[in-house]
Coordinates of C-alpha atoms in Angstrom, one line a residue:
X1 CA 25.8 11.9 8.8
X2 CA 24.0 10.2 5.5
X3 CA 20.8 9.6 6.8
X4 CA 18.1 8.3 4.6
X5 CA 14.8 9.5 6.2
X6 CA 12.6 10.3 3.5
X7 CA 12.6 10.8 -0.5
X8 CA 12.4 14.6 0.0
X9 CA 15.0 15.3 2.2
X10 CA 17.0 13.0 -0.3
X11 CA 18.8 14.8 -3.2
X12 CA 17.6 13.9 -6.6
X13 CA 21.1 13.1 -8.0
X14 CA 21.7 10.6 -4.9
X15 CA 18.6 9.3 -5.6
X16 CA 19.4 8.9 -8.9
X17 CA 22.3 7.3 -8.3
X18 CA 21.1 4.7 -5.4
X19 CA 18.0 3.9 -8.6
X20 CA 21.1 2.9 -11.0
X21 CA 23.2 1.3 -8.6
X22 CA 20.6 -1.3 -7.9
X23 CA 19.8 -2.1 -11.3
X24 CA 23.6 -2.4 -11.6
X25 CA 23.8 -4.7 -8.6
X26 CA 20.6 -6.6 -9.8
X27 CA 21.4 -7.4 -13.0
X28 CA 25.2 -9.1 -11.8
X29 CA 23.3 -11.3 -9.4
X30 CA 21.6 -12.8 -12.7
X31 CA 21.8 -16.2 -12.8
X32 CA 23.3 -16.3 -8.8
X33 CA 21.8 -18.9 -6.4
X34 CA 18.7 -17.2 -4.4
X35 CA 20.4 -16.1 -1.2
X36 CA 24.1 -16.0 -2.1
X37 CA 26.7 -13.4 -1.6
X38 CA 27.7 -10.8 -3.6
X39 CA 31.2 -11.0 -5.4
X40 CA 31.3 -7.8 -3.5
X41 CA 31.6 -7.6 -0.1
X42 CA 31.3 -3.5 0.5
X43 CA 29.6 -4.8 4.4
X44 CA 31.8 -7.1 5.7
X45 CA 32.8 -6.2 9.4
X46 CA 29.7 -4.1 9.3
X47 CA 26.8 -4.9 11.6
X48 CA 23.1 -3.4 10.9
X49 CA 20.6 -3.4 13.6
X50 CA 17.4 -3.8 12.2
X51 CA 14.9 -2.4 14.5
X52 CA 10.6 -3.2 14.4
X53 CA 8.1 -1.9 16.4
X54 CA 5.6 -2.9 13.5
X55 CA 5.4 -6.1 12.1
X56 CA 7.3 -7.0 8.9
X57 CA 8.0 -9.4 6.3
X58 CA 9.5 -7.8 3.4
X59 CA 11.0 -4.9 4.9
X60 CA 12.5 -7.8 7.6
X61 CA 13.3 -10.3 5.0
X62 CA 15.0 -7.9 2.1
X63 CA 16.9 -6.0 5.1
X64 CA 18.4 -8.3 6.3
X65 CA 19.4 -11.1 3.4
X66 CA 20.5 -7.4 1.6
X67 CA 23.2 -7.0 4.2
X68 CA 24.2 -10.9 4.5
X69 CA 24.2 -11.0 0.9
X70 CA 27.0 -7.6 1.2
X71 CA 29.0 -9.4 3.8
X72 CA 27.9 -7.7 6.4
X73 CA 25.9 -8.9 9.8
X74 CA 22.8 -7.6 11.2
X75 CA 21.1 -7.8 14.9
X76 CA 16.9 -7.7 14.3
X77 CA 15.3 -6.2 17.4
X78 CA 11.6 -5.9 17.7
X79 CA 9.9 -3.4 20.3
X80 CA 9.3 -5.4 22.9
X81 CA 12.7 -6.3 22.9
X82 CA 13.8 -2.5 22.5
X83 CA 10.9 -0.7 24.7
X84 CA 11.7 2.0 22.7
X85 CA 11.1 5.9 24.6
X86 CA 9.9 3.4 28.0
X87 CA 12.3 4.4 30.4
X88 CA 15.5 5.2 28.1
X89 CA 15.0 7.9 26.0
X90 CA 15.3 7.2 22.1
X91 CA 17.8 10.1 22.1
X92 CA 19.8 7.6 24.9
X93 CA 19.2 4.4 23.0
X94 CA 20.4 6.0 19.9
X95 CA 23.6 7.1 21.2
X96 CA 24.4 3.0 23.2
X97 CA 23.6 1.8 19.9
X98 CA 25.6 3.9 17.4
X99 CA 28.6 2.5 20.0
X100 CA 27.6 -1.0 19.2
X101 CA 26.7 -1.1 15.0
X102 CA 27.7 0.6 12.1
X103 CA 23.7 1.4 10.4
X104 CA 20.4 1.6 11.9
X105 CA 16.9 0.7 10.1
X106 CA 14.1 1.3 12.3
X107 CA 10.2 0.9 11.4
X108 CA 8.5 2.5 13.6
X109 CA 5.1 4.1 14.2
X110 CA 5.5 7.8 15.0
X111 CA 7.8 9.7 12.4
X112 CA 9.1 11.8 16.1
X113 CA 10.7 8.3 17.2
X114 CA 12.7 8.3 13.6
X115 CA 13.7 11.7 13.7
X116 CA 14.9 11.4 17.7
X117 CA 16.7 8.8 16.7
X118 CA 18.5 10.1 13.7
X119 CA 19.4 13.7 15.6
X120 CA 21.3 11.7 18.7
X121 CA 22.8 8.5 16.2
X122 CA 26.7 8.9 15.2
X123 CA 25.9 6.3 12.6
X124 CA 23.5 6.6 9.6
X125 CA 19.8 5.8 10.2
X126 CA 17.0 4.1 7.5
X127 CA 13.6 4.8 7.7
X128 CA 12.1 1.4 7.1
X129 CA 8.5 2.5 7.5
X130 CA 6.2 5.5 9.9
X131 CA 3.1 6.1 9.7
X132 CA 3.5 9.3 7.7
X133 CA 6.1 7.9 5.0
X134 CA 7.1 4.3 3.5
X135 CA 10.4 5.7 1.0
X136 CA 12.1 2.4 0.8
X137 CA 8.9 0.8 -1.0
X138 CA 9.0 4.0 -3.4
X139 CA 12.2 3.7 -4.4
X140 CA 11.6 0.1 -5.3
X141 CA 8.7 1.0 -6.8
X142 CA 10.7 3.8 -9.2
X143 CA 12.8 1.0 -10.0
X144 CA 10.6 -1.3 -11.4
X145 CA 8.7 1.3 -13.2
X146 CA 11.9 2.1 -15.3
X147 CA 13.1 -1.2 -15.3
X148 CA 9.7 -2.3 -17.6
X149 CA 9.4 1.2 -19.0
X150 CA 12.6 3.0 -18.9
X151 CA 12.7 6.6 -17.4
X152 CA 9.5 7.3 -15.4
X153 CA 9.8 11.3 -15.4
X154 CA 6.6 12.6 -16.9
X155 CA 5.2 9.4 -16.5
X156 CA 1.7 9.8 -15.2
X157 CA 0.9 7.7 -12.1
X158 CA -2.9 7.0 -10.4
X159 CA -3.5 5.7 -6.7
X160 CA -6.7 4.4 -5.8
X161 CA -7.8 3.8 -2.0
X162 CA -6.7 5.5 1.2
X163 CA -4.2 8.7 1.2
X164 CA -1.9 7.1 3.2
X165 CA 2.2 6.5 4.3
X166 CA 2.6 4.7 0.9
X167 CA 1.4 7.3 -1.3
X168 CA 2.7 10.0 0.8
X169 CA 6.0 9.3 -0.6
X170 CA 5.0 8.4 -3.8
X171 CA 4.0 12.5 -3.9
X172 CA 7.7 13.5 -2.8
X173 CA 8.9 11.0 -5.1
X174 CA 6.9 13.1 -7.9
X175 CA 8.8 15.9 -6.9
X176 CA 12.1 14.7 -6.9
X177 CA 11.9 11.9 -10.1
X178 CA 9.2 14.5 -11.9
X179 CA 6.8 12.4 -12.7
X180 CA 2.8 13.3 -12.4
X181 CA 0.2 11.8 -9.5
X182 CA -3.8 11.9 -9.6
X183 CA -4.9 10.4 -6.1
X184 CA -8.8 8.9 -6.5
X185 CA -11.0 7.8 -3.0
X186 CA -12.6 9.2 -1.0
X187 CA -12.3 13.0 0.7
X188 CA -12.8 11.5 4.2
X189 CA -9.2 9.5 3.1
X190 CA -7.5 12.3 1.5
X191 CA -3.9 13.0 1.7
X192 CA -2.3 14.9 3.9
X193 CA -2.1 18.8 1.9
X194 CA 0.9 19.3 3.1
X195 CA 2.0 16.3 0.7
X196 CA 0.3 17.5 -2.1
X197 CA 1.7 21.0 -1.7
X198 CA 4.9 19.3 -1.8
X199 CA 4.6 17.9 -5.4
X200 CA 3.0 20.6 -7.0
X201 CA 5.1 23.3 -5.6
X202 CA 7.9 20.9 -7.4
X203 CA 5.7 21.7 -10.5
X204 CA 4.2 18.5 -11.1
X205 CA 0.7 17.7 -12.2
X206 CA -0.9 16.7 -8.6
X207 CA -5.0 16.3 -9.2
X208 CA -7.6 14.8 -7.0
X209 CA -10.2 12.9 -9.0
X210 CA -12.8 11.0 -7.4
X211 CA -13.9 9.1 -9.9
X212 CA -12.0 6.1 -10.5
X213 CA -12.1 5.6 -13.9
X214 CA -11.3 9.2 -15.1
X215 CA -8.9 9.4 -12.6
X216 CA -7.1 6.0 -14.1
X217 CA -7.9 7.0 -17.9
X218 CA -4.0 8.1 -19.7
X219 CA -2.2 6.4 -16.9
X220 CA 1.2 4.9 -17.2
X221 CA 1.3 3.3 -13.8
X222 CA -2.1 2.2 -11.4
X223 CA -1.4 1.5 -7.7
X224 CA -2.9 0.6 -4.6
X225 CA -2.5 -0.3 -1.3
X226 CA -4.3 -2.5 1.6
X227 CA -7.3 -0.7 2.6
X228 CA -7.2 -1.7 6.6
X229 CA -4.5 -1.7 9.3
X230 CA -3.9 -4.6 11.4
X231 CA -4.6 -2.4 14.4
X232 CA -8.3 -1.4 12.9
X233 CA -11.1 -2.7 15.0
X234 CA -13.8 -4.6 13.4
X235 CA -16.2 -1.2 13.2
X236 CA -13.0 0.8 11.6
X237 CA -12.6 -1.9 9.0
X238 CA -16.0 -2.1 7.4
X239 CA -16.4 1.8 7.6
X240 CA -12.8 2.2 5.3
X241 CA -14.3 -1.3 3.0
X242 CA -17.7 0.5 2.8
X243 CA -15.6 4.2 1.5
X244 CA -13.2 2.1 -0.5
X245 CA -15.2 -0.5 -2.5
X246 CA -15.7 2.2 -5.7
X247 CA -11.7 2.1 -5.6
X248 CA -11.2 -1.7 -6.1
X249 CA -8.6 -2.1 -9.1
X250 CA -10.6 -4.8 -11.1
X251 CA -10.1 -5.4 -15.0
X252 CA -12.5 -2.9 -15.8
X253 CA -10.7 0.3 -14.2
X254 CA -7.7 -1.2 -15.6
X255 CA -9.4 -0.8 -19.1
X256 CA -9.4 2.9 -18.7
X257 CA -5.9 3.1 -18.4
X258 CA -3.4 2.7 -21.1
X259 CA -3.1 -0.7 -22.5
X260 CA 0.5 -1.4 -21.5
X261 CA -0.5 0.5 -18.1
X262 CA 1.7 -1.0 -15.2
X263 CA -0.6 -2.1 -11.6
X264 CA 1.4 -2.0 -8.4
X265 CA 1.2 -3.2 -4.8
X266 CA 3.5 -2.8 -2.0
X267 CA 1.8 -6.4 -0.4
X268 CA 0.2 -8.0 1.5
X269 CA -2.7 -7.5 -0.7
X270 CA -6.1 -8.9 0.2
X271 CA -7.4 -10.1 -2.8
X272 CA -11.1 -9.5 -3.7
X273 CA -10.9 -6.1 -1.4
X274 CA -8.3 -3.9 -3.2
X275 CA -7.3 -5.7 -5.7
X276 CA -8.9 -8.6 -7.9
X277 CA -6.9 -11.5 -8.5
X278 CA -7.3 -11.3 -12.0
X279 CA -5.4 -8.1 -12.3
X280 CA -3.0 -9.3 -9.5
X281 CA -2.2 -11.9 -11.5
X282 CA -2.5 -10.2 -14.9
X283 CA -0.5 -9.4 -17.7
X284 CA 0.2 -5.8 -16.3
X285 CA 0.9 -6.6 -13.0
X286 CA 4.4 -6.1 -11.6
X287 CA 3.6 -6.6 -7.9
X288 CA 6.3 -9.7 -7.2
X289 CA 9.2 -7.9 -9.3
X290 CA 8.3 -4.6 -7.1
X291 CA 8.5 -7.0 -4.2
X292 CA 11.7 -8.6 -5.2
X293 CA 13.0 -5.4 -5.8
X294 CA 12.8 -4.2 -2.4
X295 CA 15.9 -6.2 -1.7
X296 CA 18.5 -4.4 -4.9
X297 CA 17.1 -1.0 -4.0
X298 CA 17.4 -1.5 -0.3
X299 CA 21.2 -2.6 -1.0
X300 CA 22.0 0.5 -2.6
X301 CA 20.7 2.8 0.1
X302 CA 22.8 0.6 2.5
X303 CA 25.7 1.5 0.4
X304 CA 24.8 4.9 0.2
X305 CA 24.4 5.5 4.0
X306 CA 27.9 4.0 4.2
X307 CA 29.3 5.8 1.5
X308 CA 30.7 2.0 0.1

């Protein structure tokens, strides 16, 4: 069964491939109506249930208009509507569902739930978010990178702010692309070591630097990421804002990096916290072609999961 469950189970030449394809199937929507289909259909007949036990609106949006736009239908099911391990099993839902659709995406919190579900499904499974890896945003994220820079091995890439699901992936996609990752915030929000392990065991450059600025200075690429979750409590969220304020990409940390430095943001961003709005809004900032680009990469892994 293709699964797609994380960028380093994935193998680099499939990566590769799913990278290209979407640029391919990008650049013939040029000039297409916002929302229209595909001159190819590769999902009609198909039907995608698009599972969320955590809130969406990219991963919900790009999901699903990426199937319509293929042909193909889709059932969106949140987890009050699925009750997912309460009562049924996930190994038991996995196997009614695979009877019913052809693909299932599911963002979820605990990476377990995924991996229940992709051992008992006899159709291919999507992980569209856990709390220990976000791949779908990295693999949009690679293809914007090339897409304004061309090939982004040995490119040298800085994340500011929390060690979390977001850059967990951007270390395996180090590994498996070859490009090079300093992390910069604070110890208390490292990364998880057995990510980092991962990257430089790959033999890529993989440094901690806590200070912002010389962790941003030679950089190709700066990214960040939202520094609360919308299940902190009050205390939780000025604790991380109090850790993370040295962090905050403004237009002077930006200044350490190289001038045509790219900034990146998966979204939503709270401007002012992370991110200033005049780097948001900047010159370097691809943020809304990342976001739009969520949808073509998306659409190849769909058609690599269904081998179409």
């Amino acid at each position: 069964m293709t699964h797609f469950l994380d960028i380093h189970t994935t193998d680099p030449a499939d990566l590769r491939q799913m990278i290209d394809h979407a640029a391919t199937m990008k650049s013939a929507r040029q000039d297409r109506p916002k929302g229209a289909a595909d001159d190819e259909q590769p999902l009609a007949g198909r039907m995608v249930a698009l599972i969320f036990e955590k809130p969406s609106t990219r991963t919900r949006v790009s999901f699903d208009l990426g199937v319509r736009q293929m042909g193909g239908e889709t059932m969106v099911l949140s987890g009050s509507d699925m009750q997912l391990g309460h009562g049924e099993t996930i190994g038991d839902t996995a196997r009614v569902l695979s009877r019913y659709v052809d693909l299932i995406m599911l963002r979820t919190f605990d990476e377990a739930v995924l991996h229940e579900m992709a051992d008992n499904a006899t159709v291919p499974v999507i992980n569209g978010l856990t709390d220990r890896s976000h791949p779908c945003q990295i693999m949009a994220d690679v293809m914007t990178y090339e897409e304004h820079r061309g090939p982004i091995a040995d490119a040298q890439v800085t994340w500011c702010g929390d060690g979390n699901n977001v850059f967990s992936s951007f270390l395996h996609a180090a590994g498996q692309f070859g490009f090079d990752v300093t992390f910069s915030g604070p110890q208390t929000l490292d990364p998880d070591a057995e990510y980092l392990r991962y990257g430089r065991e790959k033999g890529r450059k993989v440094r901690i630097e806590r200070d912002p600025a010389a962790a941003v200075t030679g950089a190709d690429l700066v990214v960040t990421d939202t520094w609360i979750s919308m299940h902190d409590s009050q205390s939780a969220r000025e604790r991380r804002h109090n850790q993370l304020r040295p962090y905050q990409v403004n237009a002077e940390l930006m200044r350490h990096a190289k001038p045509d430095a790219l900034f990146m943001h998966c979204l939503p961003a709270h401007r002012g916290e992370e991110v200033t709005s005049e780097v948001m809004d900047g010159r370097q900032s691809v943020v809304f072609d990342e976001a739009e680009n969520r949808l073509h990469a998306q659409k190849a892994i769909l058609r690599w999961c269904l081998g179409v």
